mmCIF file of C-alpha atoms in Angstrom:
data_model
loop_
_atom_site.group_PDB
_atom_site.id
_atom_site.type_symbol
_atom_site.label_atom_id
_atom_site.label_comp_id
_atom_site.label_asym_id
_atom_site.label_seq_id
_atom_site.Cartn_x
_atom_site.Cartn_y
_atom_site.Cartn_z
ATOM 1 C CA UNK A 1 -41.729 74.431 -38.269
ATOM 2 C CA UNK A 2 -44.412 76.726 -36.990
ATOM 3 C CA UNK A 3 -48.119 76.215 -35.972
ATOM 4 C CA UNK A 4 -50.877 78.861 -35.826
ATOM 5 C CA UNK A 5 -52.134 79.734 -32.333
ATOM 6 C CA UNK A 6 -55.541 81.523 -32.291
ATOM 7 C CA UNK A 7 -55.551 84.801 -30.381
ATOM 8 C CA UNK A 8 -58.349 87.447 -29.933
ATOM 9 C CA UNK A 9 -57.361 91.096 -30.129
ATOM 10 C CA UNK A 10 -59.463 94.165 -29.095
ATOM 11 C CA UNK A 11 -62.340 94.649 -31.521
ATOM 12 C CA UNK A 12 -63.169 91.010 -31.561
ATOM 13 C CA UNK A 13 -60.806 90.465 -34.531
ATOM 14 C CA UNK A 14 -59.531 86.835 -34.579
ATOM 15 C CA UNK A 15 -56.006 86.392 -35.705
ATOM 16 C CA UNK A 16 -53.221 83.803 -35.440
ATOM 17 C CA UNK A 17 -49.662 84.037 -34.033
ATOM 18 C CA UNK A 18 -47.113 81.567 -35.551
ATOM 19 C CA UNK A 19 -45.356 79.663 -32.729
ATOM 20 C CA UNK A 20 -42.513 77.210 -33.309
ATOM 21 C CA UNK A 21 -43.923 73.652 -33.123
ATOM 22 C CA UNK A 22 -40.674 72.297 -31.651
ATOM 23 C CA UNK A 23 -41.321 74.335 -28.518
ATOM 24 C CA UNK A 24 -44.571 72.479 -27.836
ATOM 25 C CA UNK A 25 -43.061 69.049 -28.387
ATOM 26 C CA UNK A 26 -39.942 69.734 -26.286
ATOM 27 C CA UNK A 27 -42.098 71.006 -23.494
ATOM 28 C CA UNK A 28 -44.581 68.077 -23.494
ATOM 29 C CA UNK A 29 -41.776 65.491 -23.884
ATOM 30 C CA UNK A 30 -39.851 67.121 -21.094
ATOM 31 C CA UNK A 31 -42.838 67.027 -18.758
ATOM 32 C CA UNK A 32 -43.501 63.501 -19.547
ATOM 33 C CA UNK A 33 -39.894 62.433 -18.904
ATOM 34 C CA UNK A 34 -39.704 64.435 -15.680
ATOM 35 C CA UNK A 35 -42.846 62.667 -14.462
ATOM 36 C CA UNK A 36 -42.053 59.070 -15.405
ATOM 37 C CA UNK A 37 -38.323 58.808 -15.978
ATOM 38 C CA UNK A 38 -37.769 57.896 -12.300
ATOM 39 C CA UNK A 39 -38.571 54.316 -13.081
ATOM 40 C CA UNK A 40 -35.098 53.971 -14.654
ATOM 41 C CA UNK A 41 -33.751 54.163 -11.221
ATOM 42 C CA UNK A 42 -34.997 50.602 -10.563
ATOM 43 C CA UNK A 43 -32.576 49.207 -13.275
ATOM 44 C CA UNK A 44 -29.537 47.557 -11.699
ATOM 45 C CA UNK A 45 -26.089 48.412 -13.030
ATOM 46 C CA UNK A 46 -24.748 45.199 -14.660
ATOM 47 C CA UNK A 47 -21.682 46.745 -16.463
ATOM 48 C CA UNK A 48 -18.909 44.070 -16.763
ATOM 49 C CA UNK A 49 -15.578 44.945 -15.160
ATOM 50 C CA UNK A 50 -13.025 46.290 -17.611
ATOM 51 C CA UNK A 51 -9.888 44.341 -18.636
ATOM 52 C CA UNK A 52 -11.715 41.032 -18.216
ATOM 53 C CA UNK A 53 -12.719 38.457 -20.780
ATOM 54 C CA UNK A 54 -16.441 38.221 -20.863
ATOM 55 C CA UNK A 55 -17.754 34.702 -21.312
ATOM 56 C CA UNK A 56 -21.368 34.049 -22.280
ATOM 57 C CA UNK A 57 -22.264 30.400 -21.978
ATOM 58 C CA UNK A 58 -25.620 29.053 -23.143
ATOM 59 C CA UNK A 59 -27.109 25.670 -22.507
ATOM 60 C CA UNK A 60 -30.099 23.910 -24.050
ATOM 61 C CA UNK A 61 -33.123 23.902 -21.875
ATOM 62 C CA UNK A 62 -34.588 20.387 -21.375
ATOM 63 C CA UNK A 63 -32.724 19.085 -24.534
ATOM 64 C CA UNK A 64 -33.200 15.579 -23.315
ATOM 65 C CA UNK A 65 -36.908 15.825 -24.238
ATOM 66 C CA UNK A 66 -36.056 17.603 -27.545
ATOM 67 C CA UNK A 67 -33.535 14.829 -28.534
ATOM 68 C CA UNK A 68 -36.065 12.141 -27.663
ATOM 69 C CA UNK A 69 -38.960 13.615 -29.565
ATOM 70 C CA UNK A 70 -36.802 14.276 -32.627
ATOM 71 C CA UNK A 71 -35.137 10.982 -32.453
ATOM 72 C CA UNK A 72 -31.466 12.147 -32.190
ATOM 73 C CA UNK A 73 -29.049 9.338 -32.851
ATOM 74 C CA UNK A 74 -27.177 8.033 -29.763
ATOM 75 C CA UNK A 75 -24.588 8.654 -28.426
ATOM 76 C CA UNK A 76 -23.910 11.557 -30.848
ATOM 77 C CA UNK A 77 -26.033 12.965 -33.691
ATOM 78 C CA UNK A 78 -23.837 14.733 -36.157
ATOM 79 C CA UNK A 79 -26.810 16.627 -37.507
ATOM 80 C CA UNK A 80 -27.489 18.116 -34.121
ATOM 81 C CA UNK A 81 -23.849 18.944 -33.452
ATOM 82 C CA UNK A 82 -23.538 20.495 -36.889
ATOM 83 C CA UNK A 83 -26.614 22.622 -36.307
ATOM 84 C CA UNK A 84 -25.230 23.828 -33.004
ATOM 85 C CA UNK A 85 -21.954 24.896 -34.672
ATOM 86 C CA UNK A 86 -23.817 26.603 -37.430
ATOM 87 C CA UNK A 87 -25.743 28.571 -34.866
ATOM 88 C CA UNK A 88 -22.524 29.606 -33.034
ATOM 89 C CA UNK A 89 -20.962 30.628 -36.284
ATOM 90 C CA UNK A 90 -23.949 32.920 -36.884
ATOM 91 C CA UNK A 91 -23.471 34.454 -33.402
ATOM 92 C CA UNK A 92 -19.706 35.103 -34.172
ATOM 93 C CA UNK A 93 -20.338 36.597 -37.538
ATOM 94 C CA UNK A 94 -22.876 38.915 -35.942
ATOM 95 C CA UNK A 95 -20.526 39.998 -33.127
ATOM 96 C CA UNK A 96 -16.943 40.105 -34.277
ATOM 97 C CA UNK A 97 -15.575 40.975 -30.773
ATOM 98 C CA UNK A 98 -15.970 37.255 -29.920
ATOM 99 C CA UNK A 99 -12.413 35.904 -30.237
ATOM 100 C CA UNK A 100 -13.128 32.195 -29.719
ATOM 101 C CA UNK A 101 -16.154 29.915 -29.118
ATOM 102 C CA UNK A 102 -16.233 26.457 -27.791
ATOM 103 C CA UNK A 103 -19.118 23.962 -27.923
ATOM 104 C CA UNK A 104 -19.996 20.417 -27.050
ATOM 105 C CA UNK A 105 -23.330 18.642 -26.833
ATOM 106 C CA UNK A 106 -26.102 21.269 -26.175
ATOM 107 C CA UNK A 107 -23.822 24.048 -24.859
ATOM 108 C CA UNK A 108 -21.641 26.822 -26.310
ATOM 109 C CA UNK A 109 -19.342 29.365 -24.763
ATOM 110 C CA UNK A 110 -18.670 32.661 -26.445
ATOM 111 C CA UNK A 111 -15.574 34.644 -25.361
ATOM 112 C CA UNK A 112 -15.482 38.452 -25.901
ATOM 113 C CA UNK A 113 -12.114 40.148 -25.967
ATOM 114 C CA UNK A 114 -11.137 42.027 -22.932
ATOM 115 C CA UNK A 115 -11.266 45.371 -24.642
ATOM 116 C CA UNK A 116 -14.762 44.821 -26.102
ATOM 117 C CA UNK A 117 -17.256 47.586 -25.566
ATOM 118 C CA UNK A 118 -20.263 45.857 -27.243
ATOM 119 C CA UNK A 119 -23.517 47.158 -25.591
ATOM 120 C CA UNK A 120 -21.219 49.192 -23.213
ATOM 121 C CA UNK A 121 -20.263 45.878 -21.614
ATOM 122 C CA UNK A 122 -23.739 45.383 -20.066
ATOM 123 C CA UNK A 123 -24.026 41.730 -19.088
ATOM 124 C CA UNK A 124 -27.773 41.531 -19.704
ATOM 125 C CA UNK A 125 -27.514 42.956 -23.238
ATOM 126 C CA UNK A 126 -24.677 40.713 -24.192
ATOM 127 C CA UNK A 127 -26.281 37.679 -22.830
ATOM 128 C CA UNK A 128 -29.736 38.229 -24.314
ATOM 129 C CA UNK A 129 -28.336 39.025 -27.699
ATOM 130 C CA UNK A 130 -26.258 35.961 -27.801
ATOM 131 C CA UNK A 131 -29.104 33.690 -26.668
ATOM 132 C CA UNK A 132 -31.691 35.197 -28.988
ATOM 133 C CA UNK A 133 -29.336 35.149 -32.036
ATOM 134 C CA UNK A 134 -28.461 31.438 -31.308
ATOM 135 C CA UNK A 135 -32.040 30.397 -30.672
ATOM 136 C CA UNK A 136 -33.475 31.991 -33.782
ATOM 137 C CA UNK A 137 -30.586 30.491 -35.856
ATOM 138 C CA UNK A 138 -31.442 27.068 -34.478
ATOM 139 C CA UNK A 139 -34.921 27.369 -35.960
ATOM 140 C CA UNK A 140 -33.800 29.045 -39.126
ATOM 141 C CA UNK A 141 -31.097 26.469 -40.046
ATOM 142 C CA UNK A 142 -32.930 23.433 -38.778
ATOM 143 C CA UNK A 143 -33.973 22.253 -42.295
ATOM 144 C CA UNK A 144 -30.323 22.448 -43.561
ATOM 145 C CA UNK A 145 -29.404 19.649 -41.137
ATOM 146 C CA UNK A 146 -32.643 17.627 -40.550
ATOM 147 C CA UNK A 147 -34.157 17.952 -43.988
ATOM 148 C CA UNK A 148 -37.850 17.277 -44.097
ATOM 149 C CA UNK A 149 -38.060 16.326 -40.412
ATOM 150 C CA UNK A 150 -40.236 18.961 -38.808
ATOM 151 C CA UNK A 151 -39.193 20.886 -35.687
ATOM 152 C CA UNK A 152 -41.990 20.043 -33.328
ATOM 153 C CA UNK A 153 -41.612 22.957 -30.929
ATOM 154 C CA UNK A 154 -39.299 25.899 -30.428
ATOM 155 C CA UNK A 155 -36.037 25.022 -28.552
ATOM 156 C CA UNK A 156 -35.068 27.095 -25.482
ATOM 157 C CA UNK A 157 -31.658 28.143 -24.243
ATOM 158 C CA UNK A 158 -30.533 29.725 -21.013
ATOM 159 C CA UNK A 159 -27.349 31.798 -20.596
ATOM 160 C CA UNK A 160 -25.027 33.204 -17.984
ATOM 161 C CA UNK A 161 -22.133 35.696 -17.987
ATOM 162 C CA UNK A 162 -18.788 35.086 -16.215
ATOM 163 C CA UNK A 163 -15.755 37.289 -16.174
ATOM 164 C CA UNK A 164 -12.191 36.043 -16.278
ATOM 165 C CA UNK A 165 -9.296 38.535 -15.619
ATOM 166 C CA UNK A 166 -6.274 36.664 -16.961
ATOM 167 C CA UNK A 167 -5.325 34.439 -19.824
ATOM 168 C CA UNK A 168 -4.599 31.578 -17.462
ATOM 169 C CA UNK A 169 -8.154 31.885 -15.977
ATOM 170 C CA UNK A 170 -9.667 31.805 -19.468
ATOM 171 C CA UNK A 171 -7.620 28.828 -20.641
ATOM 172 C CA UNK A 172 -8.529 26.947 -17.491
ATOM 173 C CA UNK A 173 -12.183 27.661 -18.080
ATOM 174 C CA UNK A 174 -11.961 26.347 -21.659
ATOM 175 C CA UNK A 175 -9.941 23.348 -20.444
ATOM 176 C CA UNK A 176 -12.679 22.621 -17.912
ATOM 177 C CA UNK A 177 -15.292 22.551 -20.687
ATOM 178 C CA UNK A 178 -13.240 20.359 -22.889
ATOM 179 C CA UNK A 179 -12.419 17.950 -20.013
ATOM 180 C CA UNK A 180 -16.210 17.811 -19.394
ATOM 181 C CA UNK A 181 -16.792 16.991 -23.099
ATOM 182 C CA UNK A 182 -14.347 14.041 -22.778
ATOM 183 C CA UNK A 183 -15.845 12.716 -19.509
ATOM 184 C CA UNK A 184 -19.473 12.948 -20.794
ATOM 185 C CA UNK A 185 -18.686 11.479 -24.283
ATOM 186 C CA UNK A 186 -16.705 8.577 -22.910
ATOM 187 C CA UNK A 187 -19.558 7.581 -20.609
ATOM 188 C CA UNK A 188 -22.204 8.027 -23.311
ATOM 189 C CA UNK A 189 -20.248 6.103 -25.754
ATOM 190 C CA UNK A 190 -19.758 3.012 -23.651
ATOM 191 C CA UNK A 191 -23.318 3.396 -22.247
ATOM 192 C CA UNK A 192 -25.040 3.251 -25.607
ATOM 193 C CA UNK A 193 -22.624 0.603 -26.899
ATOM 194 C CA UNK A 194 -23.776 -1.638 -24.066
ATOM 195 C CA UNK A 195 -27.408 -0.849 -24.922
ATOM 196 C CA UNK A 196 -27.226 -0.993 -28.771
ATOM 197 C CA UNK A 197 -24.758 -3.782 -29.179
ATOM 198 C CA UNK A 198 -24.610 -5.476 -25.825
ATOM 199 C CA UNK A 199 -28.343 -5.922 -25.504
ATOM 200 C CA UNK A 200 -28.619 -4.383 -22.038
ATOM 201 C CA UNK A 201 -31.450 -2.151 -20.927
ATOM 202 C CA UNK A 202 -30.637 1.447 -19.994
ATOM 203 C CA UNK A 203 -30.956 0.464 -16.317
ATOM 204 C CA UNK A 204 -28.621 -2.496 -16.688
ATOM 205 C CA UNK A 205 -26.060 -0.358 -18.524
ATOM 206 C CA UNK A 206 -26.201 2.217 -15.807
ATOM 207 C CA UNK A 207 -25.632 -0.377 -13.122
ATOM 208 C CA UNK A 208 -22.797 -1.942 -15.103
ATOM 209 C CA UNK A 209 -20.975 1.410 -15.259
ATOM 210 C CA UNK A 210 -21.384 2.456 -11.576
ATOM 211 C CA UNK A 211 -18.078 3.166 -9.983
ATOM 212 C CA UNK A 212 -15.993 2.556 -13.202
ATOM 213 C CA UNK A 213 -13.121 4.746 -14.082
ATOM 214 C CA UNK A 214 -12.004 5.937 -17.476
ATOM 215 C CA UNK A 215 -9.619 2.899 -17.906
ATOM 216 C CA UNK A 216 -12.512 0.551 -17.071
ATOM 217 C CA UNK A 217 -14.786 2.111 -19.712
ATOM 218 C CA UNK A 218 -12.018 1.890 -22.365
ATOM 219 C CA UNK A 219 -11.423 -1.743 -21.421
ATOM 220 C CA UNK A 220 -15.073 -2.648 -21.776
ATOM 221 C CA UNK A 221 -15.379 -1.122 -25.278
ATOM 222 C CA UNK A 222 -12.011 -2.692 -26.417
ATOM 223 C CA UNK A 223 -12.371 -6.160 -24.959
ATOM 224 C CA UNK A 224 -16.114 -6.688 -25.634
ATOM 225 C CA UNK A 225 -16.804 -4.716 -28.640
ATOM 226 C CA UNK A 226 -13.414 -4.220 -30.325
ATOM 227 C CA UNK A 227 -13.728 -0.370 -30.144
ATOM 228 C CA UNK A 228 -10.727 1.799 -29.598
ATOM 229 C CA UNK A 229 -12.123 5.040 -28.129
ATOM 230 C CA UNK A 230 -9.156 6.994 -29.372
ATOM 231 C CA UNK A 231 -10.416 6.237 -32.938
ATOM 232 C CA UNK A 232 -13.696 7.983 -32.299
ATOM 233 C CA UNK A 233 -14.227 11.196 -34.236
ATOM 234 C CA UNK A 234 -12.534 14.149 -32.766
ATOM 235 C CA UNK A 235 -15.631 16.290 -32.833
ATOM 236 C CA UNK A 236 -17.197 13.873 -30.403
ATOM 237 C CA UNK A 237 -14.202 13.547 -28.130
ATOM 238 C CA UNK A 238 -12.853 17.084 -28.265
ATOM 239 C CA UNK A 239 -15.830 19.282 -29.038
ATOM 240 C CA UNK A 240 -15.641 22.253 -31.479
ATOM 241 C CA UNK A 241 -13.590 25.357 -31.156
ATOM 242 C CA UNK A 242 -14.485 28.271 -33.557
ATOM 243 C CA UNK A 243 -11.839 30.877 -34.219
ATOM 244 C CA UNK A 244 -11.200 33.671 -36.690
ATOM 245 C CA UNK A 245 -8.756 32.920 -39.412
ATOM 246 C CA UNK A 246 -7.454 35.214 -42.113
ATOM 247 C CA UNK A 247 -8.269 34.046 -45.708
ATOM 248 C CA UNK A 248 -6.261 35.231 -48.697
ATOM 249 C CA UNK A 249 -8.178 35.652 -51.913
ATOM 250 C CA UNK A 250 -7.329 37.135 -55.279
ATOM 251 C CA UNK A 251 -9.864 39.124 -57.254
ATOM 252 C CA UNK A 252 -9.734 40.901 -60.630
ATOM 253 C CA UNK A 253 -9.942 44.690 -60.526
ATOM 254 C CA UNK A 254 -10.246 47.077 -63.530
ATOM 255 C CA UNK A 255 -7.714 49.893 -63.390
ATOM 256 C CA UNK A 256 -7.719 52.945 -65.519
ATOM 257 C CA UNK A 257 -4.310 53.602 -67.154
ATOM 258 C CA UNK A 258 -2.801 57.027 -67.943
ATOM 259 C CA UNK A 259 -3.651 56.357 -71.648
ATOM 260 C CA UNK A 260 -7.288 56.123 -70.632
ATOM 261 C CA UNK A 261 -7.296 52.506 -71.400
ATOM 262 C CA UNK A 262 -8.613 50.002 -68.772
ATOM 263 C CA UNK A 263 -6.751 46.988 -67.693
ATOM 264 C CA UNK A 264 -7.781 44.086 -65.437
ATOM 265 C CA UNK A 265 -5.143 43.361 -62.740
ATOM 266 C CA UNK A 266 -5.121 40.780 -59.953
ATOM 267 C CA UNK A 267 -5.568 42.134 -56.424
ATOM 268 C CA UNK A 268 -4.873 40.143 -53.330
ATOM 269 C CA UNK A 269 -6.869 40.967 -50.182
ATOM 270 C CA UNK A 270 -7.408 39.317 -46.861
ATOM 271 C CA UNK A 271 -10.761 38.487 -45.212
ATOM 272 C CA UNK A 272 -11.623 36.961 -41.839
ATOM 273 C CA UNK A 273 -13.778 33.940 -41.613
ATOM 274 C CA UNK A 274 -14.899 31.715 -38.822
ATOM 275 C CA UNK A 275 -13.146 28.355 -38.856
ATOM 276 C CA UNK A 276 -13.911 25.160 -36.907
ATOM 277 C CA UNK A 277 -11.269 23.167 -35.017
ATOM 278 C CA UNK A 278 -11.639 19.769 -33.417
ATOM 279 C CA UNK A 279 -8.483 19.544 -31.362
ATOM 280 C CA UNK A 280 -6.939 19.635 -27.937
ATOM 281 C CA UNK A 281 -7.181 23.166 -26.412
ATOM 282 C CA UNK A 282 -5.907 22.173 -23.037
ATOM 283 C CA UNK A 283 -2.230 21.890 -23.949
ATOM 284 C CA UNK A 284 0.001 24.731 -25.221
ATOM 285 C CA UNK A 285 0.234 23.746 -28.953
ATOM 286 C CA UNK A 286 -3.237 25.234 -29.912
ATOM 287 C CA UNK A 287 -2.403 28.560 -28.283
ATOM 288 C CA UNK A 288 1.049 28.685 -29.775
ATOM 289 C CA UNK A 289 -0.409 28.144 -33.200
ATOM 290 C CA UNK A 290 -2.982 30.828 -32.639
ATOM 291 C CA UNK A 291 -1.211 33.538 -30.591
ATOM 292 C CA UNK A 292 -3.641 36.307 -31.739
ATOM 293 C CA UNK A 293 -6.553 34.904 -29.821
ATOM 294 C CA UNK A 294 -5.481 36.050 -26.316
ATOM 295 C CA UNK A 295 -4.660 39.620 -25.403
ATOM 296 C CA UNK A 296 -1.688 40.771 -23.444
ATOM 297 C CA UNK A 297 -2.020 40.159 -19.730
ATOM 298 C CA UNK A 298 -0.358 43.531 -19.046
ATOM 299 C CA UNK A 299 -3.039 45.582 -20.730
#
């Protein structure tokens, strides 16, 4: 593109010289960048180390208040747990480099494969994208799980990024989170049983459970309330692991034959979908059944 530039020649004749417009833009932009671009030097390099699993873990911010105001059922509200898992599925479907996610209560961990190059492995970009996608999904899908009950205020989540260099490190991390799920759920189950069925106040129930071990808590539930903790739903005791699974589907496709006739033929294809598992991920069985989750340690 060209733009006219006025120019006076001898004899007071006014004329115009066509000058490429791009030259003016490149010049002005170049000057602006050279003047202000120095501020980029204040940015810290947060590129994640290569050949490491990137774990983004988010936690609900002040979810005790949110659960109280929205009257979540105690000790576990399946609506809230289902909503959390739906949000996690939304994140995985948006970022297919996530190989597995694990969630319990108001937290979820998202594990990116070691070879992932999403956002050039910038920790801040990965964390903010996961947290924002999850938070917006929580608001978007709220009605699917809570019906006409209004969401009284926007929920908040914080996030962090941790790197794990080996398969063993990653498995130990996930084992730690599932062990935490078991410890917390066992305590909450017996605590709210003492309150709701035992008639104790929350303070009395807390005092009753001070210094008790897992065996003591199981004994209280079984001997006093005829509750076998092992029969409690797996989603409460084990949490939720989201993984990618291949799904086979058959569709009908129209094919043109040499005789110029068309024929419908069945075609089998494979698609990936996010699947939820409520099972033990501390032992070896889960990993042996899903060997494609972890990458080779010799990469």
